[in-house]
mmCIF file of C-alpha atoms in Angstrom:
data_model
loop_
_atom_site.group_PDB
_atom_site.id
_atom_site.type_symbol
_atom_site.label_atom_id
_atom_site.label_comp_id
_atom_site.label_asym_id
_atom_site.label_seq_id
_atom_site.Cartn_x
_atom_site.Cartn_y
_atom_site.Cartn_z
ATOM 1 C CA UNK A 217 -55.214 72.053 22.545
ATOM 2 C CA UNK A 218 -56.400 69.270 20.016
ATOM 3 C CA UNK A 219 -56.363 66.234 21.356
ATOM 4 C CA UNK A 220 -57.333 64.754 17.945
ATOM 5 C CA UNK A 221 -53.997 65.193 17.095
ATOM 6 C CA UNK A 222 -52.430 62.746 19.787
ATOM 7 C CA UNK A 223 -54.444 60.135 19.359
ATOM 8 C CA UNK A 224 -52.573 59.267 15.961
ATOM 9 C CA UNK A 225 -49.132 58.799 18.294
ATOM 10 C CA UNK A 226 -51.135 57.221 21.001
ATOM 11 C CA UNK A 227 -52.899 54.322 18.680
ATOM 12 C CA UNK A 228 -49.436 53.918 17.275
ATOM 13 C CA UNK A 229 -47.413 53.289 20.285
ATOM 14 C CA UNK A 230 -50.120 51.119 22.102
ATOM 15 C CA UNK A 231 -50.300 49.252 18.803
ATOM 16 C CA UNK A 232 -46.626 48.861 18.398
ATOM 17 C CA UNK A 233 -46.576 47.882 22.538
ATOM 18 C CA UNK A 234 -49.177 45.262 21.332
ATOM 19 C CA UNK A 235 -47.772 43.712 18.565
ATOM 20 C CA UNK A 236 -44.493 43.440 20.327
ATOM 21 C CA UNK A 237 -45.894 41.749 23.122
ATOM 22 C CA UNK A 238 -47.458 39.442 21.132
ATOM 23 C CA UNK A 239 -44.515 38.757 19.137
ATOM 24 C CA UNK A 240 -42.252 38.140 22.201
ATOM 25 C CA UNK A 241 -44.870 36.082 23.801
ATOM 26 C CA UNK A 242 -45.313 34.051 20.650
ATOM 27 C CA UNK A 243 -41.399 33.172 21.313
ATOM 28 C CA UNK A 244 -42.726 30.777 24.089
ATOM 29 C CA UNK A 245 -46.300 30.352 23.421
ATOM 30 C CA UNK A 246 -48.235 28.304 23.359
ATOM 31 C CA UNK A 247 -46.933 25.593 24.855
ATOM 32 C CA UNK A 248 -48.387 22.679 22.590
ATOM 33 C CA UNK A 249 -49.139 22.491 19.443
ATOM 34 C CA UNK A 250 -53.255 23.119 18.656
ATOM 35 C CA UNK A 251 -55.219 21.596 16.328
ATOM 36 C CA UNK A 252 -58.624 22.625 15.214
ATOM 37 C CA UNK A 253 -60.286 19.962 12.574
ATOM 38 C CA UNK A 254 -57.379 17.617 12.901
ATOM 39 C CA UNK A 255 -55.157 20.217 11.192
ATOM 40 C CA UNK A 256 -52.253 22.370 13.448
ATOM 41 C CA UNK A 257 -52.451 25.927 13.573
ATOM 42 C CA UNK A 258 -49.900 27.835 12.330
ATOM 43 C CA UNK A 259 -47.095 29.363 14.599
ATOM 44 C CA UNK A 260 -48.443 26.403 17.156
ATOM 45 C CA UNK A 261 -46.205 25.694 19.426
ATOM 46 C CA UNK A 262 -44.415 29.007 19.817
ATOM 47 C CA UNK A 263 -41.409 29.468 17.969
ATOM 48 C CA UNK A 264 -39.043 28.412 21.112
ATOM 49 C CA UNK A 265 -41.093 25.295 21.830
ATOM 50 C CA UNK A 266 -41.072 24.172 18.505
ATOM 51 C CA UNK A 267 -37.027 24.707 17.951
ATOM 52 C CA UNK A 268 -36.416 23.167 21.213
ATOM 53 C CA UNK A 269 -34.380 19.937 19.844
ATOM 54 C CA UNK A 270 -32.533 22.862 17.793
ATOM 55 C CA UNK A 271 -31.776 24.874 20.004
ATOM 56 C CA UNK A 272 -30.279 22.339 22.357
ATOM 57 C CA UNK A 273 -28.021 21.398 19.700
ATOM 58 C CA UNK A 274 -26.966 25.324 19.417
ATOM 59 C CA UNK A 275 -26.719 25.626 22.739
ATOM 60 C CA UNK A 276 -24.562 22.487 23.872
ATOM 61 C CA UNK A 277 -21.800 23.299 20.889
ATOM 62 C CA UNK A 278 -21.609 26.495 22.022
ATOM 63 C CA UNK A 279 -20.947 25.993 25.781
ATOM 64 C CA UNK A 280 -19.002 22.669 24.923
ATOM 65 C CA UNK A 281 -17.139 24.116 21.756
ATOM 66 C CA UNK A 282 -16.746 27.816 23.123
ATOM 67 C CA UNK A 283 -17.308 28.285 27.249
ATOM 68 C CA UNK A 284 -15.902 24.671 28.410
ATOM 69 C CA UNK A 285 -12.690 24.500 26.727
ATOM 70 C CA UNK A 286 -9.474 23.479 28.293
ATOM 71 C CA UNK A 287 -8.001 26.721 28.246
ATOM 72 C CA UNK A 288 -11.005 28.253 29.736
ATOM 73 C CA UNK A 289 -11.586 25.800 32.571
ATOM 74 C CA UNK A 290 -7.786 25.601 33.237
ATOM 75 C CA UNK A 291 -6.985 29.485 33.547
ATOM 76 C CA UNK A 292 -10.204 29.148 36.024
ATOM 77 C CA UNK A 293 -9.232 25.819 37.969
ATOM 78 C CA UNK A 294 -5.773 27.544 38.445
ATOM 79 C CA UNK A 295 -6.122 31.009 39.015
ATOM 80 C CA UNK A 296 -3.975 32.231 41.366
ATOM 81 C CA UNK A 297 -6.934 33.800 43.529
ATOM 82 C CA UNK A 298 -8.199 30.484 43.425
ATOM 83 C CA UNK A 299 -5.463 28.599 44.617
ATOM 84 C CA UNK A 300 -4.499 31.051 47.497
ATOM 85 C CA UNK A 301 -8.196 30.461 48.781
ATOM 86 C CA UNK A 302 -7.246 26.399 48.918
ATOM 87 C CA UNK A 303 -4.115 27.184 50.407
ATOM 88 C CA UNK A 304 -5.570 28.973 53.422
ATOM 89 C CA UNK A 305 -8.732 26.648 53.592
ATOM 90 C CA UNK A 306 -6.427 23.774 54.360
ATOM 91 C CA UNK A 307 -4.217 25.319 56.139
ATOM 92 C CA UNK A 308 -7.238 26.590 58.800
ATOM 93 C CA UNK A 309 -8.304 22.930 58.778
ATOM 94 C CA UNK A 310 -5.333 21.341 59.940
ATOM 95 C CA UNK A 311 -5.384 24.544 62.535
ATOM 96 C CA UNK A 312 -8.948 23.558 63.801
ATOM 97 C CA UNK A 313 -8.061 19.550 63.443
ATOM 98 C CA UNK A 314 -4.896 19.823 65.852
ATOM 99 C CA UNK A 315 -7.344 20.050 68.367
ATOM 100 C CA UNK A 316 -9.729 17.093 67.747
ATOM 101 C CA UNK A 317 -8.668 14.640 71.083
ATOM 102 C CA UNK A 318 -10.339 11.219 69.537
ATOM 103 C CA UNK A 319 -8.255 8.211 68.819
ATOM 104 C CA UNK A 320 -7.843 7.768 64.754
ATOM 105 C CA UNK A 321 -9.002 4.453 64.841
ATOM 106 C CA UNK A 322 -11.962 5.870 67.177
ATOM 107 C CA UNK A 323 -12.295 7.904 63.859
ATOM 108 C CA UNK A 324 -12.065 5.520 61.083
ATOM 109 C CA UNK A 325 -13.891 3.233 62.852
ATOM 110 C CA UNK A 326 -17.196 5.794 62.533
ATOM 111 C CA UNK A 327 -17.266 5.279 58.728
ATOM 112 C CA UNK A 328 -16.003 1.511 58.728
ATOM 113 C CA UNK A 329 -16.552 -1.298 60.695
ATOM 114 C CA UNK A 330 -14.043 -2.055 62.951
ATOM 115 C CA UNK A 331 -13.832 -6.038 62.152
ATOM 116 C CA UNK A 332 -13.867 -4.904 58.397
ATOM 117 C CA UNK A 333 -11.157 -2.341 59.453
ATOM 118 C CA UNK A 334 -8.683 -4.706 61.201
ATOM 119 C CA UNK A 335 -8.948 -6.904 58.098
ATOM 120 C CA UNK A 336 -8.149 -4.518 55.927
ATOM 121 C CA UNK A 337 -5.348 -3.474 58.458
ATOM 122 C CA UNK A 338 -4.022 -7.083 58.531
ATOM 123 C CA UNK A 339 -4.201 -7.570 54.450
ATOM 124 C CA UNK A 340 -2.040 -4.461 54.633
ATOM 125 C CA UNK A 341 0.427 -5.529 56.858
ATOM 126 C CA UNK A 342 0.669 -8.882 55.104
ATOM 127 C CA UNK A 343 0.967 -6.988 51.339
ATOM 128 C CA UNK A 344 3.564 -4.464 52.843
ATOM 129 C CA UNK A 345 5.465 -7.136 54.827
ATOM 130 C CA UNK A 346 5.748 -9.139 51.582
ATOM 131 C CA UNK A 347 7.172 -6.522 49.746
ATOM 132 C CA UNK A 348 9.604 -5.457 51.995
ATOM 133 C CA UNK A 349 11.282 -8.704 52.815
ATOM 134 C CA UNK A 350 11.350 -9.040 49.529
ATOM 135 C CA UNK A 351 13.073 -6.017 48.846
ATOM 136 C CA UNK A 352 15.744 -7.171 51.419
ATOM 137 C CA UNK A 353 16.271 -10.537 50.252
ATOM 138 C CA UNK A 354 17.240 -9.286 46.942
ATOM 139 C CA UNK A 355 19.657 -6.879 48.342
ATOM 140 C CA UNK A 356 21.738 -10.066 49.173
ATOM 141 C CA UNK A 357 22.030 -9.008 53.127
ATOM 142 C CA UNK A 358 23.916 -12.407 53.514
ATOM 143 C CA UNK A 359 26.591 -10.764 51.071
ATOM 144 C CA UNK A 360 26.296 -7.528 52.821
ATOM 145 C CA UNK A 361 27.162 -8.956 56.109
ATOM 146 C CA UNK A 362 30.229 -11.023 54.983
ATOM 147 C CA UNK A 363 31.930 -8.061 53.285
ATOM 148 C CA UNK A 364 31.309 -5.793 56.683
ATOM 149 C CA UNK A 365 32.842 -8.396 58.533
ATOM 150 C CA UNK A 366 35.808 -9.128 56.348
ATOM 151 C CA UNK A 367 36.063 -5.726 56.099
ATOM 152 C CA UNK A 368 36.191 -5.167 59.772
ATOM 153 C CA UNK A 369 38.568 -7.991 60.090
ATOM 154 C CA UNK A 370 41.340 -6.669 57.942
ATOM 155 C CA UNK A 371 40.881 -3.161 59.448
ATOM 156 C CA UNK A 372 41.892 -4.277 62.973
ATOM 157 C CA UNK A 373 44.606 -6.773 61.886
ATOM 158 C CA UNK A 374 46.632 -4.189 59.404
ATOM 159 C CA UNK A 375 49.916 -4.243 60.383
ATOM 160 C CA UNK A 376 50.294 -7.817 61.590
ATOM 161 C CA UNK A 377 51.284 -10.719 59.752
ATOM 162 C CA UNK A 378 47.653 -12.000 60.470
ATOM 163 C CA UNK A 379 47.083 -9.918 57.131
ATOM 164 C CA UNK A 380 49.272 -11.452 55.124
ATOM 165 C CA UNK A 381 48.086 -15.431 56.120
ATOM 166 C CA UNK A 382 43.933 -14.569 55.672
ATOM 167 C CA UNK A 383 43.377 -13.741 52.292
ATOM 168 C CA UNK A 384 39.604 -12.583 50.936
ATOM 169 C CA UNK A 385 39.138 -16.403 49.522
ATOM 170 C CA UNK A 386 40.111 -18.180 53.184
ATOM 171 C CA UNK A 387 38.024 -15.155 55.201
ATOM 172 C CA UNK A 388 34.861 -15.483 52.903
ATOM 173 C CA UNK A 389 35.167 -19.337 53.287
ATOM 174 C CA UNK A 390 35.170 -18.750 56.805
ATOM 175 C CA UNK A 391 32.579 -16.052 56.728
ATOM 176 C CA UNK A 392 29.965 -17.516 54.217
ATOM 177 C CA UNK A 393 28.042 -20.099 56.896
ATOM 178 C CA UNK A 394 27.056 -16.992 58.700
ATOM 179 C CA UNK A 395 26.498 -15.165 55.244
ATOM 180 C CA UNK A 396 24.177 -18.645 54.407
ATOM 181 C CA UNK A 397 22.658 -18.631 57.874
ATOM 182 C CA UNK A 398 21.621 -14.399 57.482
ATOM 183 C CA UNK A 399 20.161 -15.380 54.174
ATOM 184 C CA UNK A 400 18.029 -17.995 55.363
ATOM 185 C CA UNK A 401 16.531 -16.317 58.127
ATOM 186 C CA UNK A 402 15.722 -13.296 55.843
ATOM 187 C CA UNK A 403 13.969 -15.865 53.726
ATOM 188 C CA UNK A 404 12.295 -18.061 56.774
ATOM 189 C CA UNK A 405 11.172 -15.289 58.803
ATOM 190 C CA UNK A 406 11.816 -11.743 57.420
ATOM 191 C CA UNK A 407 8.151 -11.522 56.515
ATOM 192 C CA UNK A 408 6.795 -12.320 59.754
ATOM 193 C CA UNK A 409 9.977 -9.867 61.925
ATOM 194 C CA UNK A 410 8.732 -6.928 59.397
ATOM 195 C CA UNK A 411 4.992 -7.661 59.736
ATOM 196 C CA UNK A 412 5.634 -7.352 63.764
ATOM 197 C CA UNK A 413 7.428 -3.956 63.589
ATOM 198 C CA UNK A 414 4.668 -2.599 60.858
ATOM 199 C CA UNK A 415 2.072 -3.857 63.374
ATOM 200 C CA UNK A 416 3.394 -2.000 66.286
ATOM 201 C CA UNK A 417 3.566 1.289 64.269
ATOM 202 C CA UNK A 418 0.011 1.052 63.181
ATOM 203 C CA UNK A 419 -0.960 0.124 66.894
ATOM 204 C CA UNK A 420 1.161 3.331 67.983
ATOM 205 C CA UNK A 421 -0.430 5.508 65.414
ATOM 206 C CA UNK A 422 -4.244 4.328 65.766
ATOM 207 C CA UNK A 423 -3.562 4.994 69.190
ATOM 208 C CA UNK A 424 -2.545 8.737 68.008
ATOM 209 C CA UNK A 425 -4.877 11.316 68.390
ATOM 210 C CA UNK A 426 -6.452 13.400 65.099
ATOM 211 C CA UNK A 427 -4.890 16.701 66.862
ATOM 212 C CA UNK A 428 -1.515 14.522 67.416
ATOM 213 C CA UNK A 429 -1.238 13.826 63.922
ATOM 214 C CA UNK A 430 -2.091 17.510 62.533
ATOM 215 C CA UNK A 431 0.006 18.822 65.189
ATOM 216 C CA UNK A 432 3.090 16.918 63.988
ATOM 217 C CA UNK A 433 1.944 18.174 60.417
ATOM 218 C CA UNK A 434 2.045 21.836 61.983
ATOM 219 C CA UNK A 435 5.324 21.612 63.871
ATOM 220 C CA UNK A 436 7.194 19.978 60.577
ATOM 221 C CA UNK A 437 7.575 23.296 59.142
ATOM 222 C CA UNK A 438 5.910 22.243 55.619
ATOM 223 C CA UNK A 439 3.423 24.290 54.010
ATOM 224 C CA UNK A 440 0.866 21.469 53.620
ATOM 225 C CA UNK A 441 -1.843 23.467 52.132
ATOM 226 C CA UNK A 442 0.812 25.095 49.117
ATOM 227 C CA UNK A 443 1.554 21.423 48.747
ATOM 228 C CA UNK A 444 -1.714 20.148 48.571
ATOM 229 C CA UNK A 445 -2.098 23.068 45.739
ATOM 230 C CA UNK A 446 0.835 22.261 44.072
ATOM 231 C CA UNK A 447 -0.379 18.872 43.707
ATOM 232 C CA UNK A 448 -3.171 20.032 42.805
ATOM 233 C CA UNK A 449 -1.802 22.307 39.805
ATOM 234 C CA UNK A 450 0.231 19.045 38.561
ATOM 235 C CA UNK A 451 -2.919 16.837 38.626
ATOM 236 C CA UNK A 452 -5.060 20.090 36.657
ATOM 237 C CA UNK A 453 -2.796 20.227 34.352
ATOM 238 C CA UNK A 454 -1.802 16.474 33.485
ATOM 239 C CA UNK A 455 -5.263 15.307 33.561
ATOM 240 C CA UNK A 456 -7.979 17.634 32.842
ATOM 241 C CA UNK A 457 -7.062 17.146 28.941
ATOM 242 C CA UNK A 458 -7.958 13.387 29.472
ATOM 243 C CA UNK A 459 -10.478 14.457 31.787
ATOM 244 C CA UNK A 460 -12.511 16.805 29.162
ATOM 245 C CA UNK A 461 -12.008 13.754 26.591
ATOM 246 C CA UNK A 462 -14.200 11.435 28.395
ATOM 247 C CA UNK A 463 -16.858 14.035 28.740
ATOM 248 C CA UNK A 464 -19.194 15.326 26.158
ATOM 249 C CA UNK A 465 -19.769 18.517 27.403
ATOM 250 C CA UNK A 466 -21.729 19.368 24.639
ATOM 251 C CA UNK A 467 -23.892 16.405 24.579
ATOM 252 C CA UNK A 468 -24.304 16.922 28.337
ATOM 253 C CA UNK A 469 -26.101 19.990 28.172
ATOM 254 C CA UNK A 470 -28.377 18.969 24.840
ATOM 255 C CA UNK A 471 -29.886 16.021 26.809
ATOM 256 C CA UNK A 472 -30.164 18.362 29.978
ATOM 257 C CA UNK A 473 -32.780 20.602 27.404
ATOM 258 C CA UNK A 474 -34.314 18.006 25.700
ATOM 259 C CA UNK A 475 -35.166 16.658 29.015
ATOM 260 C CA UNK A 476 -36.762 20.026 30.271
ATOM 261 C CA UNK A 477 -40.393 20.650 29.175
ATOM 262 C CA UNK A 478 -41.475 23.863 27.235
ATOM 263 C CA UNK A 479 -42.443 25.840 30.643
ATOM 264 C CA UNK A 480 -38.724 24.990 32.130
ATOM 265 C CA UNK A 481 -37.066 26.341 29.032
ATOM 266 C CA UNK A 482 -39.532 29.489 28.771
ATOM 267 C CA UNK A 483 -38.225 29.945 32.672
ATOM 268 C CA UNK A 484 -34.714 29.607 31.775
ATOM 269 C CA UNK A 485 -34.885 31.682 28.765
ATOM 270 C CA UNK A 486 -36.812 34.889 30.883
ATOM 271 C CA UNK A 487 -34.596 34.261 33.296
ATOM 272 C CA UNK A 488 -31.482 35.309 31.291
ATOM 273 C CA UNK A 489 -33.524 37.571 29.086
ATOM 274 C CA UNK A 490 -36.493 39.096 30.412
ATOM 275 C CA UNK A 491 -35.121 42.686 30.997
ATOM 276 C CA UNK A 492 -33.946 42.652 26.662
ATOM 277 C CA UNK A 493 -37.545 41.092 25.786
ATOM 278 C CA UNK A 494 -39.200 43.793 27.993
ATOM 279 C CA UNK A 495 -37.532 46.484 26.516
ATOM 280 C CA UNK A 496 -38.060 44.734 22.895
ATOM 281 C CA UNK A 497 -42.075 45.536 23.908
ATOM 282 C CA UNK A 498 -41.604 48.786 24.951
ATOM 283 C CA UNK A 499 -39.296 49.849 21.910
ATOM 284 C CA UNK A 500 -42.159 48.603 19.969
ATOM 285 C CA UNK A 501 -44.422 51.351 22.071
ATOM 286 C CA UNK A 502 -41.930 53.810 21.571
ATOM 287 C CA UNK A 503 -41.035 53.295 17.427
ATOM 288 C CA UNK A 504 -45.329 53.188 17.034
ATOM 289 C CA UNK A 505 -45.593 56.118 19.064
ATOM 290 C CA UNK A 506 -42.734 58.074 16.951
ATOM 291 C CA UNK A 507 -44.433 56.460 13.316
ATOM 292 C CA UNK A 508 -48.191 58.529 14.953
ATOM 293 C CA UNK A 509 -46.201 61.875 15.221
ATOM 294 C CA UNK A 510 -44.526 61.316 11.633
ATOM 295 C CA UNK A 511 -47.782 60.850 10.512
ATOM 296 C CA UNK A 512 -49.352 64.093 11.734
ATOM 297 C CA UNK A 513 -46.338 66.013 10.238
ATOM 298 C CA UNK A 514 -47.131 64.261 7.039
ATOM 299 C CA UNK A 515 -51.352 65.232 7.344
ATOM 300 C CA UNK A 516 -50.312 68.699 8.126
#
């Protein structure tokens, strides 16, 4: 056998490995740019290094312009795969919370303190109190009252002449001082009666236990965790248009790059393509090796 006869395909394809290697490692390196003299070699940094500020650019329009859009991120955030997984996650929490036996305030009180707690508890009461008794007063109870009682008055007197003496003018004249006297005690005191009764409910339910209140939640009958979806779908869909708006997705992931150094983006880009780049080498083994047997063909 002549062995002079390989050696023309085996210079070729170790010189087309070689010169692919370099090529591919030239992508990254070097690292810095050299200078020899005071003047920069050429092809110093490596290409990658060199474009990084470019790149970045590239790369942040096209996740931001082309991966990140609304529709993507929306047919994601609500697939129905997805949402079925939340569904049952909640669901098995309020399962495993029904029986937790410590007191909610025992629980609230872990993450705030409890003086800051009953202040905010009593700023509450006050707020909700307000608005309540304010609600009431301008539903004119006084008014209310006078036009049950009239009302009750005429029902149990039909058929006597007692109906025909009290008209509505002489009943409401004798109604209106306790109409007056409802409307003022709404006024003097309905803040203070509503603020009792929402005090006693939020003694009763810090009193509750954790698995009390989730076992309520279980024995209603209502699919909490589909409605904690569904609001979840409503608040995907009204707001992650607004949401995207405020955030420069694009510009996000430029500043992420330009604040990696040339080793972190040589990792990142082997990372994602080190298998193509290897077989970029080899090819270049394989076309060299391929150009050394045309060659003998050719010297024939």
């Amino acid at each position: 056998m002549n062995w002079s006869l390989l050696a023309g395909p085996i210079i070729g394809a170790i010189i087309g490995y070689c010169t692919n290697y370099i090529a591919v490692k030239m992508l990254f390196r070097p690292l810095e740019p050299i200078y020899v003299f005071g003047k920069r070699l050429p092809f110093t940094p490596g290409i990658i290094p060199k474009s990084k500020d470019r790149i970045a650019v590239a790369v942040g329009n096209a996740v931001g312009g082309g991966l990140l859009t609304q529709e993507a991120l929306e047919k994601t955030l609500l697939a129905p795969e997805l949402k079925e997984k939340l569904r049952l996650r909640i669901n098995a929490v309020i399962r495993k919370e029904s029986q937790d036996e410590r007191l909610v305030r025992d629980v609230i009180t872990f993450y705030v303190d409890g003086d800051e707690f009953d202040g905010m508890l009593e700023k509450g009461e006050d707020k909700v109190a307000s608005v309540i008794a304010q609600k009431v007063i301008e539903m004119d109870i006084g008014r209310l009252v006078a036009d049950e009682a009239i009302k009750a008055i005429k029902e149990q007197s039909v058929g006597s002449i007692v109906t025909k003496l009290l008209s509505d003018e002489f009943l409401y004249t004798l109604i209106s001082p306790i109409s007056d006297k409802v409307d003022a005690m709404v006024k003097e005191r309905g803040v203070e009666l509503v603020k009792q009764k929402i005090h006693e409910e939020f003694q009763s339910f810090e009193e509750k236990t954790v698995g009390d209140l989730f076992t309520a939640i279980e024995k209603s009958g209502i699919d909490v965790g589909q409605s904690m979806v569904n609001a979840y779908e409503v608040f995907i869909k009204k707001r992650l248009e607004s949401i995207l708006k405020n955030i420069d997705i694009a510009q996000i992931v430029k500043d992420k790059m330009d604040s990696m150094d040339a080793g972190e983006v040589e990792e990142l880009a082997l990372s994602v393509m080190k298998k193509e780049l290897n077989a970029i080498v080899n090819l270049g083994a394989l076309i060299g090796f391929i150009l050394g047997c045309v060659n003998i063909f050719f010297n024939l």
